[in-house]
Coordinates of C-alpha atoms and ligand atoms in Angstrom, one line a residue:
Chain C
M1 CA -147.4 -170.0 -49.9
F2 CA -146.6 -168.1 -52.9
V3 CA -150.6 -165.2 -54.6
Y4 CA -149.3 -163.9 -58.1
A5 CA -151.2 -161.2 -57.2
D6 CA -150.8 -158.4 -60.2
N7 CA -151.9 -159.9 -63.2
A8 CA -152.4 -156.0 -64.7
A9 CA -149.5 -155.7 -64.9
T10 CA -149.4 -158.8 -66.7
T11 CA -150.7 -162.7 -67.1
K12 CA -149.5 -166.1 -67.5
L13 CA -149.3 -167.8 -70.6
S14 CA -152.4 -170.5 -71.0
S15 CA -150.5 -173.7 -71.3
K16 CA -152.8 -173.8 -74.6
A17 CA -151.9 -170.8 -76.1
C18 CA -148.6 -171.8 -74.9
A19 CA -148.7 -175.1 -76.8
A20 CA -150.6 -172.9 -80.7
Y21 CA -146.3 -170.9 -79.9
I22 CA -144.6 -173.5 -80.2
K23 CA -146.9 -176.0 -83.3
T24 CA -146.7 -172.9 -84.7
A25 CA -143.4 -171.6 -85.3
E26 CA -142.1 -175.7 -85.9
E27 CA -144.1 -175.9 -88.3
T28 CA -145.7 -172.8 -89.9
F29 CA -142.7 -171.1 -89.3
G30 CA -143.2 -169.1 -93.9
N31 CA -142.4 -166.5 -93.6
P32 CA -146.3 -165.2 -94.9
S33 CA -144.2 -162.4 -97.7
S34 CA -142.7 -165.5 -99.6
L35 CA -144.3 -166.7 -102.8
H36 CA -143.6 -170.6 -102.1
S37 CA -146.5 -173.0 -100.9
A38 CA -144.2 -172.5 -97.2
G39 CA -144.6 -168.3 -96.5
Q40 CA -147.8 -169.1 -98.2
R41 CA -148.6 -171.5 -95.6
A42 CA -148.3 -169.1 -93.3
K43 CA -149.9 -166.3 -95.1
E44 CA -153.8 -168.3 -94.6
V45 CA -152.9 -169.1 -90.5
L46 CA -151.8 -165.1 -90.4
E47 CA -155.7 -164.5 -92.1
D48 CA -157.7 -167.0 -89.8
C49 CA -156.0 -165.2 -86.4
R50 CA -156.8 -162.0 -88.3
M51 CA -160.1 -163.2 -88.2
R52 CA -160.4 -164.9 -85.6
I53 CA -159.8 -161.4 -83.9
A54 CA -161.7 -159.5 -85.6
R55 CA -164.6 -161.6 -84.9
I56 CA -164.7 -161.6 -81.9
L57 CA -163.9 -157.8 -81.3
G58 CA -167.1 -157.7 -83.5
A59 CA -164.8 -155.8 -86.0
D60 CA -164.1 -157.0 -90.7
A61 CA -160.7 -159.2 -90.8
R62 CA -159.8 -155.5 -93.1
E63 CA -159.8 -153.9 -89.9
I64 CA -156.7 -155.2 -87.5
L65 CA -153.5 -154.6 -88.1
F66 CA -151.1 -156.6 -85.7
T67 CA -148.5 -154.5 -82.9
S68 CA -145.6 -155.9 -80.8
G69 CA -148.3 -154.9 -77.4
G70 CA -150.1 -152.4 -76.8
S71 CA -147.8 -149.2 -76.4
E72 CA -147.5 -149.9 -80.1
S73 CA -150.7 -149.7 -80.8
D74 CA -151.9 -146.9 -79.0
N75 CA -149.3 -145.0 -80.6
Q76 CA -149.7 -145.8 -84.0
A77 CA -154.0 -145.2 -83.2
I78 CA -153.0 -141.5 -81.9
L79 CA -150.3 -139.9 -84.0
S80 CA -152.4 -142.0 -87.5
A81 CA -155.0 -139.6 -86.1
A82 CA -153.4 -136.6 -85.1
R83 CA -151.9 -136.0 -88.1
A84 CA -154.9 -137.4 -90.4
G85 CA -156.0 -133.8 -88.7
A86 CA -153.4 -131.1 -88.6
K87 CA -153.3 -132.3 -92.7
K88 CA -157.1 -130.2 -91.7
G89 CA -155.9 -127.5 -89.2
K90 CA -156.9 -129.3 -86.4
R91 CA -154.9 -129.3 -84.1
K92 CA -157.1 -129.7 -80.7
I93 CA -157.0 -133.6 -78.8
V94 CA -159.4 -134.0 -76.5
S95 CA -157.9 -137.1 -73.6
T96 CA -158.4 -138.2 -70.0
A97 CA -155.9 -137.9 -66.8
I98 CA -156.0 -141.5 -65.7
E99 CA -154.8 -142.8 -68.9
H100 CA -151.2 -144.4 -69.5
H101 CA -148.8 -143.7 -69.7
A102 CA -148.6 -145.5 -73.5
V103 CA -151.1 -142.7 -74.4
L104 CA -149.7 -139.6 -72.1
H105 CA -146.8 -139.7 -73.8
T106 CA -147.0 -139.6 -77.0
L107 CA -149.5 -136.4 -76.2
E108 CA -147.1 -135.2 -74.3
K109 CA -144.5 -135.2 -77.7
L110 CA -147.6 -134.3 -79.8
K111 CA -148.5 -130.6 -77.6
K112 CA -144.4 -130.4 -78.2
E113 CA -144.9 -130.4 -81.9
G114 CA -147.8 -128.0 -81.4
F115 CA -150.8 -129.7 -80.2
E116 CA -153.9 -128.4 -78.5
I117 CA -154.6 -131.8 -75.3
V118 CA -156.5 -131.0 -73.0
L119 CA -157.1 -134.2 -70.2
L120 CA -160.6 -134.5 -68.4
P121 CA -160.6 -135.1 -65.2
V122 CA -161.5 -137.4 -63.4
G123 CA -163.7 -137.5 -59.7
T124 CA -163.4 -139.6 -56.8
E125 CA -164.5 -142.3 -58.2
G126 CA -161.5 -142.9 -61.2
I127 CA -164.4 -142.8 -63.9
V128 CA -164.1 -140.0 -66.3
R129 CA -168.3 -137.8 -67.2
A130 CA -168.9 -138.5 -70.9
E131 CA -170.2 -134.6 -70.0
D132 CA -167.0 -133.1 -69.9
A133 CA -166.2 -135.3 -72.8
A134 CA -168.4 -132.9 -74.5
R135 CA -167.7 -129.8 -73.4
E136 CA -164.7 -130.8 -74.6
I137 CA -165.0 -132.2 -78.1
D138 CA -165.4 -129.6 -81.2
E139 CA -164.5 -128.2 -84.8
N140 CA -160.6 -128.2 -84.3
T141 CA -160.7 -131.7 -82.3
A142 CA -158.6 -133.8 -84.5
L143 CA -158.6 -136.8 -82.1
V144 CA -160.9 -138.4 -78.7
S145 CA -159.0 -142.0 -76.5
V146 CA -160.4 -142.8 -73.6
M147 CA -159.5 -145.5 -72.0
F148 CA -161.4 -148.7 -71.7
A149 CA -161.2 -150.0 -68.2
N150 CA -157.4 -148.1 -65.7
N151 CA -154.6 -149.8 -65.3
E152 CA -154.0 -148.6 -62.0
I153 CA -157.6 -148.8 -60.2
G154 CA -159.7 -150.9 -62.8
T155 CA -162.4 -148.4 -63.5
L156 CA -164.6 -148.4 -66.7
Q157 CA -164.4 -145.8 -68.9
P158 CA -168.7 -144.5 -70.0
V159 CA -166.7 -145.6 -74.0
E160 CA -170.4 -146.5 -75.1
E161 CA -171.7 -143.1 -74.1
I162 CA -167.7 -141.0 -75.7
G163 CA -168.8 -143.3 -78.3
A164 CA -171.8 -141.9 -80.0
L165 CA -170.7 -138.7 -78.5
C166 CA -168.0 -138.8 -80.2
K167 CA -169.1 -140.4 -83.5
A168 CA -172.0 -137.1 -83.6
K169 CA -169.7 -134.8 -83.4
G170 CA -168.0 -136.6 -86.3
V171 CA -165.1 -136.5 -85.0
P172 CA -162.3 -139.9 -84.4
F173 CA -162.6 -141.7 -81.4
H174 CA -159.0 -144.2 -79.8
T175 CA -159.6 -146.3 -77.3
D176 CA -157.1 -147.7 -74.4
A177 CA -159.0 -151.8 -74.1
V178 CA -155.7 -152.9 -73.3
Q179 CA -157.2 -154.1 -69.6
A180 CA -160.3 -154.9 -71.2
V181 CA -160.2 -157.4 -73.9
G182 CA -160.3 -160.8 -72.7
H183 CA -162.4 -159.6 -69.2
V184 CA -165.2 -158.0 -70.1
P185 CA -167.2 -157.8 -73.0
V186 CA -166.0 -155.5 -76.7
D187 CA -167.2 -154.7 -78.8
V188 CA -165.9 -151.9 -81.9
R189 CA -169.8 -152.0 -83.4
K190 CA -170.8 -151.1 -79.6
I191 CA -168.5 -148.6 -78.5
G192 CA -168.1 -146.6 -81.8
C193 CA -164.4 -146.5 -81.8
D194 CA -162.0 -145.3 -84.7
Y195 CA -158.8 -146.9 -83.2
L196 CA -158.5 -149.8 -80.4
A197 CA -156.0 -150.8 -78.7
L198 CA -155.1 -154.8 -77.0
S199 CA -152.0 -156.4 -75.6
A200 CA -152.5 -160.7 -75.3
H201 CA -149.9 -160.4 -72.4
K202 CA -152.8 -159.1 -70.8
F203 CA -154.7 -162.1 -71.5
H204 CA -152.7 -165.3 -70.6
G205 CA -151.4 -164.2 -74.1
P206 CA -147.7 -163.3 -74.7
K207 CA -145.6 -160.0 -74.6
G208 CA -145.1 -158.4 -77.7
V209 CA -147.6 -159.1 -79.2
G210 CA -150.3 -157.1 -79.8
A211 CA -153.2 -155.8 -82.4
L212 CA -154.8 -152.4 -83.5
F213 CA -158.7 -152.4 -84.7
I214 CA -158.7 -149.3 -87.2
K215 CA -162.2 -148.5 -88.7
R216 CA -162.5 -148.8 -92.4
G217 CA -161.5 -145.4 -93.6
A218 CA -160.1 -144.5 -90.7
P219 CA -156.8 -143.2 -90.9
L220 CA -153.3 -145.0 -90.9
S221 CA -149.8 -143.6 -91.2
S222 CA -147.2 -146.1 -90.1
L223 CA -144.4 -145.1 -87.7
I224 CA -142.5 -148.5 -88.9
E225 CA -141.6 -148.4 -92.6
G226 CA -139.6 -151.4 -94.2
G227 CA -141.5 -154.2 -96.4
A228 CA -145.8 -154.7 -97.4
Q229 CA -146.2 -157.2 -94.5
E230 CA -150.2 -155.8 -93.2
R231 CA -151.4 -153.1 -95.7
G232 CA -147.5 -151.3 -95.8
K233 CA -148.6 -150.0 -92.6
R234 CA -147.0 -152.0 -90.6
A235 CA -143.0 -153.4 -91.5
G236 CA -141.7 -155.9 -90.5
T237 CA -141.7 -159.9 -90.9
E238 CA -145.0 -161.2 -88.3
D239 CA -144.5 -162.7 -85.5
L240 CA -146.9 -165.8 -86.8
P241 CA -147.2 -167.7 -83.3
A242 CA -146.4 -165.3 -81.3
I243 CA -149.9 -164.2 -83.2
V244 CA -151.3 -167.1 -83.4
A245 CA -151.1 -167.9 -79.6
M246 CA -152.4 -165.4 -79.0
T247 CA -155.5 -166.1 -80.5
V248 CA -155.3 -169.2 -79.5
A249 CA -155.0 -166.8 -75.6
L250 CA -158.3 -165.2 -76.5
E251 CA -160.9 -167.1 -78.2
E252 CA -160.1 -169.0 -74.4
A253 CA -160.1 -165.9 -72.3
V254 CA -163.7 -165.2 -74.5
A255 CA -165.0 -168.6 -74.0
E256 CA -164.7 -168.9 -70.6
M257 CA -165.2 -164.8 -69.2
G258 CA -168.3 -165.6 -67.4
P259 CA -168.2 -168.6 -65.1
V260 CA -164.4 -166.1 -64.7
T261 CA -166.6 -163.1 -64.1
K262 CA -168.0 -164.5 -61.6
R263 CA -165.9 -165.7 -59.1
L264 CA -163.7 -163.3 -59.7
Q265 CA -166.4 -160.8 -58.6
S266 CA -167.1 -162.9 -55.7
L267 CA -163.3 -162.9 -54.7
Q268 CA -163.1 -159.2 -55.8
T269 CA -165.8 -158.1 -52.4
E270 CA -164.0 -160.6 -50.4
L271 CA -160.3 -159.0 -50.6
I272 CA -162.0 -155.9 -50.9
D273 CA -164.8 -156.6 -47.9
G274 CA -161.9 -158.0 -45.9
L275 CA -158.7 -155.1 -46.9
A276 CA -161.9 -152.6 -45.5
K277 CA -161.4 -153.3 -42.5
I278 CA -157.0 -151.9 -41.9
P279 CA -158.4 -148.9 -39.7
H280 CA -157.6 -145.7 -42.3
C281 CA -157.3 -146.8 -45.2
A282 CA -159.7 -146.5 -49.0
L283 CA -160.5 -148.4 -51.8
N284 CA -159.2 -146.1 -54.6
G285 CA -161.7 -146.3 -57.9
D286 CA -165.5 -146.7 -57.8
R287 CA -166.6 -149.8 -55.9
T288 CA -168.6 -151.7 -58.8
R289 CA -168.2 -150.6 -62.2
R290 CA -164.4 -152.1 -62.4
L291 CA -163.1 -155.0 -63.6
P292 CA -163.7 -158.1 -62.1
G293 CA -160.3 -159.0 -60.3
N294 CA -158.5 -154.4 -59.9
V295 CA -158.6 -154.0 -55.8
S296 CA -156.6 -151.0 -55.0
F297 CA -156.2 -149.2 -52.2
C298 CA -154.5 -146.5 -50.1
F299 CA -153.3 -147.0 -46.0
E300 CA -152.2 -143.9 -44.1
G301 CA -149.0 -143.9 -43.1
I302 CA -147.4 -146.1 -45.1
E303 CA -144.8 -145.7 -48.1
G304 CA -146.0 -148.2 -50.6
E305 CA -142.0 -149.6 -51.5
S306 CA -141.7 -151.5 -48.4
L307 CA -145.5 -152.8 -48.6
L308 CA -144.2 -154.8 -51.8
L309 CA -140.6 -156.8 -50.1
L310 CA -142.4 -157.0 -47.6
L311 CA -146.1 -159.0 -49.3
D312 CA -143.0 -160.4 -52.0
E313 CA -141.1 -162.0 -49.0
M314 CA -144.6 -164.0 -48.2
G315 CA -144.8 -164.3 -51.9
V316 CA -147.1 -162.3 -52.2
C317 CA -146.7 -160.4 -55.6
A318 CA -148.2 -157.5 -56.1
S319 CA -148.0 -153.6 -57.4
S320 CA -147.5 -150.4 -56.0
G321 CA -148.6 -147.0 -57.4
S322 CA -146.3 -144.9 -54.8
A323 CA -142.8 -143.0 -55.9
C324 CA -140.1 -145.1 -55.0
T325 CA -141.6 -148.2 -57.1
S326 CA -141.2 -146.3 -60.0
G327 CA -138.3 -143.9 -59.7
S328 CA -140.1 -140.6 -59.7
L329 CA -140.1 -138.0 -57.5
D330 CA -144.8 -138.3 -57.9
P331 CA -146.6 -140.7 -57.0
S332 CA -148.4 -142.4 -59.5
H333 CA -151.2 -139.9 -61.4
V334 CA -154.5 -142.1 -61.6
L335 CA -154.5 -141.7 -58.0
L336 CA -153.5 -138.5 -57.3
A337 CA -155.6 -137.7 -60.3
I338 CA -158.6 -139.1 -58.0
G339 CA -158.1 -136.8 -55.3
R340 CA -155.4 -138.7 -52.7
V341 CA -153.0 -136.4 -51.7
H342 CA -149.1 -136.9 -52.1
D343 CA -148.7 -138.5 -48.6
V344 CA -151.7 -140.9 -48.4
A345 CA -150.7 -141.8 -52.6
H346 CA -147.3 -143.5 -51.6
G347 CA -149.6 -145.5 -49.8
S348 CA -150.8 -147.4 -51.9
L349 CA -151.7 -151.1 -52.6
R350 CA -153.0 -153.1 -56.2
L351 CA -153.8 -156.8 -56.1
T352 CA -154.9 -157.9 -59.4
L353 CA -157.0 -161.0 -59.2
G354 CA -156.8 -163.5 -62.2
R355 CA -158.2 -166.4 -64.0
E356 CA -155.8 -168.9 -61.2
T357 CA -156.4 -167.1 -58.4
T358 CA -158.2 -168.9 -55.4
K359 CA -159.6 -168.4 -52.2
E360 CA -156.9 -170.0 -50.1
E361 CA -154.7 -167.0 -52.5
V362 CA -157.4 -164.9 -51.0
L363 CA -157.4 -165.5 -48.2
Y364 CA -153.8 -165.2 -47.5
M365 CA -153.8 -162.1 -48.9
I366 CA -155.6 -160.6 -46.4
K367 CA -154.0 -162.8 -43.5
C368 CA -151.0 -160.7 -45.1
V369 CA -152.3 -157.6 -46.0
P370 CA -153.2 -156.3 -42.8
A371 CA -150.0 -157.6 -40.4
V372 CA -147.4 -156.4 -43.2
V373 CA -149.6 -153.0 -43.1
E374 CA -149.4 -153.5 -39.3
R375 CA -145.1 -154.0 -39.1
L376 CA -144.6 -150.7 -41.0
R377 CA -146.9 -148.7 -39.4
N378 CA -144.9 -148.7 -35.6
M379 CA -141.9 -147.7 -37.4
S380 CA -143.6 -145.5 -39.0
P381 CA -142.5 -141.1 -37.7
V382 CA -145.5 -140.1 -39.5
W383 CA -148.6 -143.0 -37.7
R384 CA -147.1 -141.5 -34.5
D385 CA -147.9 -138.0 -35.9
L386 CA -151.6 -140.2 -36.3
Q387 CA -151.8 -141.8 -33.6
E388 CA -151.0 -138.5 -31.9
G389 CA -152.9 -136.4 -32.5
K390 CA -150.3 -133.9 -34.2
R391 CA -151.0 -134.9 -37.2
S392 CA -154.9 -135.2 -38.8
Y393 CA -155.9 -138.7 -40.4
I394 CA -157.4 -138.0 -44.1
L395 CA -158.3 -141.6 -44.8
Chain Z
M1 CA -131.9 -159.8 -60.6
A2 CA -132.7 -158.8 -57.3
L3 CA -133.0 -155.1 -56.8
Y4 CA -131.4 -154.9 -53.4
S5 CA -128.1 -156.3 -52.3
E6 CA -128.4 -159.0 -49.1
K7 CA -127.1 -156.1 -46.6
V8 CA -130.3 -153.9 -47.8
M9 CA -132.6 -156.7 -48.2
D10 CA -131.4 -157.4 -44.1
H11 CA -131.7 -154.2 -43.3
F12 CA -134.7 -153.7 -44.5
K13 CA -136.7 -156.9 -42.9
N14 CA -134.5 -157.2 -39.4
P15 CA -134.4 -153.4 -39.6
R16 CA -131.7 -152.5 -36.0
N17 CA -132.4 -149.3 -33.3
V18 CA -136.4 -148.8 -34.4
G19 CA -138.1 -146.7 -32.4
V20 CA -138.3 -143.5 -30.2
I21 CA -136.0 -142.4 -27.2
E22 CA -138.3 -140.9 -24.4
D23 CA -135.8 -138.3 -23.6
A24 CA -133.3 -138.4 -26.4
D25 CA -131.2 -135.4 -26.2
G26 CA -132.1 -134.3 -29.8
V27 CA -134.1 -135.0 -32.3
G28 CA -134.5 -134.7 -36.3
E29 CA -136.7 -134.8 -38.7
V30 CA -136.0 -134.7 -42.0
G31 CA -138.1 -135.0 -45.4
N32 CA -141.7 -135.6 -46.0
A33 CA -144.6 -136.8 -46.8
K34 CA -145.0 -135.8 -49.9
C35 CA -142.1 -136.8 -51.6
G36 CA -142.4 -140.4 -50.0
D37 CA -139.8 -140.3 -47.6
I38 CA -139.8 -139.5 -43.6
M39 CA -137.2 -140.3 -41.7
K40 CA -136.8 -139.1 -38.3
M41 CA -133.9 -139.4 -35.6
Y42 CA -133.1 -139.3 -31.9
I43 CA -130.1 -139.3 -29.7
K44 CA -128.8 -139.4 -25.7
V45 CA -125.1 -137.8 -26.3
K46 CA -123.0 -139.0 -23.0
D47 CA -120.0 -136.7 -23.1
G48 CA -119.7 -136.2 -26.3
V49 CA -120.3 -139.1 -27.8
L50 CA -123.5 -140.6 -28.8
T51 CA -124.8 -143.7 -26.3
D52 CA -128.0 -144.6 -27.5
V53 CA -129.6 -142.9 -31.1
K54 CA -133.0 -145.1 -32.7
F55 CA -135.3 -144.3 -35.5
E56 CA -138.1 -143.8 -37.0
T57 CA -139.1 -144.4 -40.7
F58 CA -142.1 -143.4 -43.2
G59 CA -140.3 -144.4 -46.7
C60 CA -139.6 -147.2 -48.5
G61 CA -136.6 -150.2 -48.2
S62 CA -133.6 -148.0 -48.9
A63 CA -134.8 -145.5 -47.6
I64 CA -135.1 -147.8 -43.9
A65 CA -132.1 -149.3 -44.7
S66 CA -130.2 -146.8 -44.9
S67 CA -131.5 -145.6 -41.5
S68 CA -131.1 -148.4 -40.3
M69 CA -127.4 -148.8 -41.2
A70 CA -126.5 -145.3 -39.8
T71 CA -127.6 -146.4 -36.6
E72 CA -125.5 -148.6 -36.7
M73 CA -122.6 -146.6 -37.7
I74 CA -123.1 -143.9 -35.6
K75 CA -123.7 -145.2 -32.5
G76 CA -121.3 -145.2 -29.6
K77 CA -119.0 -142.8 -31.8
P78 CA -118.4 -139.4 -31.0
L79 CA -120.3 -136.5 -32.2
S80 CA -117.6 -134.7 -34.4
E81 CA -117.8 -138.8 -36.6
A82 CA -121.2 -138.8 -36.7
L83 CA -121.2 -135.4 -38.0
S84 CA -119.2 -136.6 -41.0
L85 CA -120.9 -139.8 -41.9
T86 CA -121.9 -139.4 -45.5
N87 CA -125.2 -141.1 -47.2
K88 CA -122.0 -142.2 -49.3
A89 CA -120.7 -144.5 -46.9
V90 CA -124.2 -145.6 -45.8
A91 CA -125.0 -146.1 -49.9
E92 CA -120.8 -148.5 -49.3
A93 CA -121.7 -150.6 -46.1
L94 CA -124.8 -151.4 -47.8
D95 CA -123.0 -152.6 -50.4
G96 CA -124.5 -150.3 -52.6
L97 CA -127.7 -148.6 -53.5
P98 CA -129.4 -148.5 -57.1
A99 CA -128.8 -144.8 -58.4
Y100 CA -131.7 -143.8 -58.4
K101 CA -132.2 -145.7 -54.3
M102 CA -129.6 -142.3 -53.6
H103 CA -132.1 -139.5 -52.6
C104 CA -133.6 -141.5 -49.6
S105 CA -128.8 -142.5 -49.1
V106 CA -129.5 -138.4 -48.7
L107 CA -132.7 -138.3 -46.2
A108 CA -129.9 -140.8 -43.8
E109 CA -127.1 -139.0 -43.0
Q110 CA -129.3 -134.8 -42.5
A111 CA -131.5 -136.7 -40.3
V112 CA -128.5 -137.3 -37.9
Q113 CA -126.9 -133.9 -38.7
A114 CA -130.3 -133.0 -38.0
A115 CA -130.7 -134.5 -34.0
I116 CA -127.1 -132.9 -33.2
L117 CA -127.7 -129.2 -34.7
D118 CA -130.9 -130.2 -33.1
Y119 CA -128.3 -131.2 -29.6
Y120 CA -126.8 -128.9 -30.2
Q121 CA -128.6 -125.7 -29.8
K122 CA -131.3 -127.4 -27.2
N123 CA -127.6 -127.4 -24.6
N124 CA -126.8 -124.3 -26.0
I125 CA -123.6 -125.7 -27.7
P126 CA -121.6 -123.6 -29.0
Y127 CA -121.1 -125.2 -32.9
D128 CA -120.3 -124.5 -36.4
P129 CA -122.6 -123.8 -39.2
A130 CA -120.6 -124.7 -41.9
Q131 CA -120.9 -128.4 -40.7
F132 CA -124.3 -129.1 -41.8
K133 CA -124.9 -129.3 -44.8
C134 CA -128.3 -129.2 -44.8
T135 CA -130.9 -129.2 -42.4
H136 CA -134.0 -129.9 -45.0
C137 CA -135.2 -132.3 -46.8
A138 CA -133.1 -133.7 -50.4
H139 CA -135.9 -134.0 -52.6
D140 CA -136.7 -130.3 -52.1
E141 CA -133.0 -129.4 -53.1
E142 CA -133.5 -132.0 -56.3
A143 CA -137.6 -130.2 -57.0
D144 CA -135.0 -127.0 -56.9
E145 CA -132.7 -127.0 -59.0
Ligands
LIG401 C1 -154.1 -149.3 -70.0 C2 -152.6 -149.9 -70.9 N1 -151.6 -149.7 -71.9 C3 -151.7 -148.8 -72.8 C4 -150.7 -150.4 -71.8 C5 -149.8 -150.9 -72.9 O1 -149.1 -152.3 -73.0 P1 -147.5 -153.5 -73.8 O2 -147.1 -153.8 -72.0 O3 -148.4 -154.4 -74.3 O4 -147.0 -152.6 -74.6 C6 -151.0 -150.9 -70.6 C7 -149.9 -152.5 -70.2 O5 -148.8 -152.3 -69.2 C8 -152.1 -150.9 -70.1 O6 -152.4 -151.3 -68.7
LIG402 ZN1 -137.0 -144.1 -51.4

């Protein structure tokens, strides 16, 4: 059996999006910046996509910028707000300890340039508190950046509350909605954000394409200099086939969201309940305030990479926040932020279900995971110490 | 391209000499749970020869495969030979490890040394401390740098 349970890493391109990609590549190959009819046809298609994506997000077409994906969108939003803030002497940015590296590393860069970076903590449930944000936002704050949904533990953040807070204090608000768009309802006006990042490959669109919402009037500077594409804010000939495929994929995801969410939540419950029977394990992140397809666990006494390799042998594609899977010495910053100690954070497993996941696949995982955990525990000196009482259980 | 060589995967999936030796003559444990790899090596010694070796490992694929390979390389060998086992030799015997995984194989070398050191100390056998490059976690060393 082959089970793809890593939909938070990326999703399979939908056949409708794939067909749209090929059709556009073959038929609408003109450069949208060209004056002739082939170029103008491409321009029309491009602007049609912009309008359709804007409609889904509750935005205006002029507020959508096409980019190469989530990382670029996050970088551009943060740097734009930071540069504009610095001009007014504002050099503080408030974000969270559980952001994606696309945000965290951009903030680290700004810290080296003299910005004060405040990362809000999260509790064991993996959710930031709006009160904590309120306490940190002041007249020196250039930007608040809080993700919509976390990529590792799937927790949903109180972005509407924080958006309202920012609005009241007149501080720009960015949200990394890469894991949310196409999976849960996302409306930029409801959130009240100034910037919002999305990425096509997380909702069955192609890789390497995404978008940034920038509220009209919010500062925007370019990362890539060159031609006048995207109103001069993002140079480079547009990848029209990818943009069309992204648009089709998003429309498809939004149209199916209701029934897909219902089905996923029931599979998610089944999987969580099934894995929770393993002794000395714990679910990461709040049980209910999470993305419908996310299941993340820590298992005591074992290490995540070996868990992934054995699951892969059984046909299950999963992910882990262990240090050895990332090549660094530290396990995932998200697991540490929710209070998992190093020993336990190394033994993490993330299974992210998608709209193609079946009940049979979930049942298969409920069979495989306990077997693999037991196999690894049986050769673990840590597990032996725990069992013999020489070390005390954390979970 | 696969992350690991076929040999690493073979030793990872079918580790040799896993387990404990209840009446071991020497036991060595290296690494710590904080850095994600712990290796425990048990040895039986007779007439200066390693008659039996067993291991337990908490760690990644490369840590488990390195432990398994290290036990195969030293089993039946004189202590002097086992002491000269290097992590490079273990990695080579596994047809190589990804560069960022080399630190996991260092633990195998250190676990062997730690077990032999324990044997020497338990039996009051004089030894040359210079032969024992390391008795603490390789990860700690890296972190100290
Ligand atoms: C929350 C979040 N932000 C940003 C990104 C980066 O997106 P992309 O891979 O499109 O650059 C990802 C995906 O890895 C993500 O999960
Ligand atoms: Zn390792």
